[in-house]
Short mmCIF file of C-alpha atoms in Angstrom, two decimals:
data_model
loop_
_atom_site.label_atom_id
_atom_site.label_comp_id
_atom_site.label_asym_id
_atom_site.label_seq_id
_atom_site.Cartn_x
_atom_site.Cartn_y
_atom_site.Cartn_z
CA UNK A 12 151.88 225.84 289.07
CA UNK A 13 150.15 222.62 290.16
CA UNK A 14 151.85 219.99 292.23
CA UNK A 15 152.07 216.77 289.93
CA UNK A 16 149.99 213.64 290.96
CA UNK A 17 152.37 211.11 291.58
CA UNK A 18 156.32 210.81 290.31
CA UNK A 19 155.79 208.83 287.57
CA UNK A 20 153.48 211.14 286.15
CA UNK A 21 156.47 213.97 285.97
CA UNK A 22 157.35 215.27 283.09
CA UNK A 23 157.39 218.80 283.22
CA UNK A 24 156.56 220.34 279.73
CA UNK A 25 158.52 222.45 277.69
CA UNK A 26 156.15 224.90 277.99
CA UNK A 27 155.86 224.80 281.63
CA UNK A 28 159.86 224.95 282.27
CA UNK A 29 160.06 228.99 282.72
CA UNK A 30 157.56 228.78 285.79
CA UNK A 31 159.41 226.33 287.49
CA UNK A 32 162.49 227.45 287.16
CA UNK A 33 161.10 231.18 288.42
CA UNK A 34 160.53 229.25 291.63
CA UNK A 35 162.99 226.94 291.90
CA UNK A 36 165.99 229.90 291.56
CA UNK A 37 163.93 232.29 293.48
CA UNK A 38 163.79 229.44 296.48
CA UNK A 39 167.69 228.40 296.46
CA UNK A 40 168.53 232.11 295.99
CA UNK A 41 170.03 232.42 292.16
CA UNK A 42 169.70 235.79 290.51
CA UNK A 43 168.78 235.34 286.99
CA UNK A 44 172.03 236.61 286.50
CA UNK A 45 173.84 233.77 288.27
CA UNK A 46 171.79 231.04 286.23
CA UNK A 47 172.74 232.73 282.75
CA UNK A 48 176.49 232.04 284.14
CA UNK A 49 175.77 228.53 285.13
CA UNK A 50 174.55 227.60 281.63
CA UNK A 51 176.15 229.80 279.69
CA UNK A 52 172.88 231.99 278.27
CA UNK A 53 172.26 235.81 278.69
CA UNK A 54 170.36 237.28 281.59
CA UNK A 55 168.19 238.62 278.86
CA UNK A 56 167.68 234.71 277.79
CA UNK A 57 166.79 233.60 281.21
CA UNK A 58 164.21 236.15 281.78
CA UNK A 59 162.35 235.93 278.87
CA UNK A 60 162.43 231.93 280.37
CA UNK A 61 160.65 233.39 283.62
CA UNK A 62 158.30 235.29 282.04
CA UNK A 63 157.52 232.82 279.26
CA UNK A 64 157.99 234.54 276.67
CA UNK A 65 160.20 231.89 275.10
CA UNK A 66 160.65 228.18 275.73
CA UNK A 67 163.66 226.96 277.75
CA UNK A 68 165.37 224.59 275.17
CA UNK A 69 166.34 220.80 275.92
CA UNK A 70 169.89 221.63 275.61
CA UNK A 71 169.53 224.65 278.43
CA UNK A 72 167.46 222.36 280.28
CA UNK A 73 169.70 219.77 280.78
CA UNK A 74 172.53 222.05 282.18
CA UNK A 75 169.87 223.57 284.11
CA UNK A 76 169.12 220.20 285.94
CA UNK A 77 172.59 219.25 286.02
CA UNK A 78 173.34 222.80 287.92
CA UNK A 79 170.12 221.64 290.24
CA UNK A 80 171.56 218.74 290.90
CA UNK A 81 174.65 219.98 291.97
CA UNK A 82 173.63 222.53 293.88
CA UNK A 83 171.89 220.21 296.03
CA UNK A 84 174.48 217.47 296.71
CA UNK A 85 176.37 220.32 298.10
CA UNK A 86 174.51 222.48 299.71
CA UNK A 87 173.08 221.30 303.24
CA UNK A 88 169.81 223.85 303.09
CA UNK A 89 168.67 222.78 300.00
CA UNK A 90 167.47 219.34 298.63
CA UNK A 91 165.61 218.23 294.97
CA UNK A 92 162.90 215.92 294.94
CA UNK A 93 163.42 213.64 291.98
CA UNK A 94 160.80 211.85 289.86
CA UNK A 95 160.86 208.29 289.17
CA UNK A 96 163.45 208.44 286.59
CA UNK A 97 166.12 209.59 289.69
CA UNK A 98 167.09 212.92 287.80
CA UNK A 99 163.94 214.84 286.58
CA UNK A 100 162.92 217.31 289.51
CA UNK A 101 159.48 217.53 291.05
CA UNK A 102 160.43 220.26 293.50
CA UNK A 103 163.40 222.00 294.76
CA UNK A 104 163.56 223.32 298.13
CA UNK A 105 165.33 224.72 300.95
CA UNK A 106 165.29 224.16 304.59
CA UNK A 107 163.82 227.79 305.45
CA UNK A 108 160.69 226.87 303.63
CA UNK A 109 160.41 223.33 304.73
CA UNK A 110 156.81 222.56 306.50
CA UNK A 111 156.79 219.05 306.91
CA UNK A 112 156.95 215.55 305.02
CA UNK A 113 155.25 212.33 305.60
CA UNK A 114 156.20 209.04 304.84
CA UNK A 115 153.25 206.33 303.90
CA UNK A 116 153.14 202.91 305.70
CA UNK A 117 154.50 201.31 302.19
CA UNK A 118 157.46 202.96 302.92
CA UNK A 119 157.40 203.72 299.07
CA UNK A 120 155.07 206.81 298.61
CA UNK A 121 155.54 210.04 300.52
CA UNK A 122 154.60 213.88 300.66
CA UNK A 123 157.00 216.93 301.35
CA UNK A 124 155.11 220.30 301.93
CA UNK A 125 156.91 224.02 302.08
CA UNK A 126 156.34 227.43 302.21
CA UNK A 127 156.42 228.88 298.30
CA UNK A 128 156.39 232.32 296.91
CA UNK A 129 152.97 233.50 296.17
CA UNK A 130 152.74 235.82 293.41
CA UNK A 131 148.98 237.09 292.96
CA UNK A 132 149.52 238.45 297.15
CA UNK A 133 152.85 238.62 297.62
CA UNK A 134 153.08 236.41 300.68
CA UNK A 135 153.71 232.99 300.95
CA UNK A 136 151.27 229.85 300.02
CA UNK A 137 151.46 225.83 301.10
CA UNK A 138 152.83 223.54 298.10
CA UNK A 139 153.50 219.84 298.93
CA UNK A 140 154.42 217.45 296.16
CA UNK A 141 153.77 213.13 296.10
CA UNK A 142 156.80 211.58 295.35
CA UNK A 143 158.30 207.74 295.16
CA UNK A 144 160.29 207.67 298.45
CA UNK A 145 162.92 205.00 297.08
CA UNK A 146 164.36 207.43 294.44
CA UNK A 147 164.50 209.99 297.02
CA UNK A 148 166.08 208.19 300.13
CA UNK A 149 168.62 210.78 300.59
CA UNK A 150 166.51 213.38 300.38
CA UNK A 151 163.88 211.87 302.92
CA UNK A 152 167.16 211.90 305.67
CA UNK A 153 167.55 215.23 305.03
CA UNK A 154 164.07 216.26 306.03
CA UNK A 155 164.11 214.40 308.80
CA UNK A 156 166.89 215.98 309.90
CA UNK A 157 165.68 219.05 309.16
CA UNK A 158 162.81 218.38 311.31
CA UNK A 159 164.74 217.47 314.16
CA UNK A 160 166.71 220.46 314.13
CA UNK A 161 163.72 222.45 314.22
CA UNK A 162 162.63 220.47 317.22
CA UNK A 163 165.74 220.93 319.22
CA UNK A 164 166.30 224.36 318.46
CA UNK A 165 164.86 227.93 320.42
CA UNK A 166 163.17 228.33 323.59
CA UNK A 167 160.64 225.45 325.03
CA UNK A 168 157.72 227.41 323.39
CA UNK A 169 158.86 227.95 320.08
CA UNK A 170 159.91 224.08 320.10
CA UNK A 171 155.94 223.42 321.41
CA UNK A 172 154.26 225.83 318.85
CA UNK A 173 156.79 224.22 316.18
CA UNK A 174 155.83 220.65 317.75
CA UNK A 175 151.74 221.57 317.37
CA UNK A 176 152.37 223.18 314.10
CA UNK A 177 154.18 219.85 312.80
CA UNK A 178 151.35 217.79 313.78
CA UNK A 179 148.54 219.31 312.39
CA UNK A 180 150.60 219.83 309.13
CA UNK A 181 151.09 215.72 309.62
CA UNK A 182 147.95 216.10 309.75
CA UNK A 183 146.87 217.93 306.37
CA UNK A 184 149.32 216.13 304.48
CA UNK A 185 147.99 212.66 305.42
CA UNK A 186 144.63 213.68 304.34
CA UNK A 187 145.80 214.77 301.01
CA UNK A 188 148.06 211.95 300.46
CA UNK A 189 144.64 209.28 300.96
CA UNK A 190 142.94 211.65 298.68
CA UNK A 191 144.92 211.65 295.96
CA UNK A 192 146.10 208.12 296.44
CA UNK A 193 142.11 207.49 296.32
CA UNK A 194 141.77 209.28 293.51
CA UNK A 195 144.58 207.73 291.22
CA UNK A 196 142.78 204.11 292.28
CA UNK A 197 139.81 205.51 290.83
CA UNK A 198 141.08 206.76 287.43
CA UNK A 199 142.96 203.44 287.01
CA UNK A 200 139.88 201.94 288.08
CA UNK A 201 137.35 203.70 285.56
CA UNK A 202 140.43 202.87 283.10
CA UNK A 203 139.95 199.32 282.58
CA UNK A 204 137.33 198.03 280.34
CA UNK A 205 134.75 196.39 281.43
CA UNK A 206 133.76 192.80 280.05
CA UNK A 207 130.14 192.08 278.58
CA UNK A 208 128.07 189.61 278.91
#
C-alpha cells in the first residue's frame, strides 16, 4: 500500500479497498468480527475483503466510511485524514502510532507520518500521507495536540529523546513533502503542450 500523491488524487479503487481496510481496523483496534456487525456482513465476508479475495462493494463501502467517520468524531485517540472531497479517507490513525505532521508555509498542504503494521517482518514501518490541510482542520488540532502531550508527558529524558526524535522526523517529512511537491510541478509541467513555431 502506497501513500497517495496529493488529496485530490484519492480515490481509492475498488480493488484496493480490502488492503486498506486490513490496516485501517487493525490500527483503531476492530476485529473483523466487530466490522461485520457495524455493516451488517459476515465475518466470513469481511475476511475474504482483507485477503482480497473478493471486492468490498460500494454499498459496504459506504457504511464502512460512515462507521470511520464516526468512530473518529468520537474517539479522542483516533483521527481520519480526509481527501479533498471532505469524506473519502486517505489514512486513519491513532495517537499510539502518531510520528509527526508538518504543516507547509501555504498553510494549505501538509504531511502526517505514523508508525504502520508491517507485514513482510512483522514489525512496524514509517507511512506518512500529503493531504489538503483545509479539509482536515480538525484533524490538524488534534495532532498538534497530540504532539504536545507527548512533549509534556514522562521524565525530562524521554521528553528530550521524544523532542530530538520529533525534529529529525520534521525533518524527513519536509524533505519528502518538497520532493513530491517538486515532482507533481514537474508532471503538470511535462503535461502541457508545447507551442511550435
Amino acid at each position: 500500500m502506497t501513500s497517495r500523491l496529493l488529496a485530490s488524487d484519492a480515490t481509492i479503487l475498488a480493488a484496493e479497498r480490502g488492503e486498506y481496510l486490513r490496516k485501517w481496523c487493525a490500527t483503531i483496534g476492530w476485529t473483523v468480527a466487530q466490522l461485520a456487525n457495524r455493516i451488517d456482513a459476515t465475518a466470513e465476508t469481511v475476511d475474504a475483503w482483507f485477503d482480497g479475495t473478493r471486492q468490498v462493494s460500494g454499498e459496504h463501502w459506504l457504511k464502512i466510511l460512515a462507521q470511520l467517520s464516526s468512530e473518529a468524531a468520537t474517539r479522542h485517540d483516533v483521527i481520519m485524514i480526509v481527501a479533498d472531497d471532505g469524506a473519502s479517507p486517505l489514512a486513519v490513525l491513532t495517537e499510539v502510532c502518531y510520528v509527526d505532521h508538518v504543516v507547509m508555509r501555504d498553510r494549505h498542504t501538509a504531511i502526517v507520518s505514523w508508525m504502520d503494521a508491517d507485514p513482510s517482518t512483522g514489525g512496524k514501518a514509517p507511512s506518512h500521507q500529503l493531504f489538503t490541510a483545509g479539509f482536515n482542520a480538525a484533524a490538524i488540532a488534534r495532532l498538534g495536540g497530540w504532539g504536545a502531550d507527548r512533549s509534556e508527558k514522562g521524565s525530562p529524558e524521554e521528553r528530550s529523546e521524544w523532542e530530538v526524535s520529533r525534529h529529525l522526523v520534521r525533518r524527513m517529512l519536509e524533505g519528502h513533502l518538497r520532493r513530491m511537491l517538486f515532482k507533481r510541478i514537474v508532471d503538470v509541467a511535462a503535461s502541457i503542450p508545447m507551442e511550435k513555431d
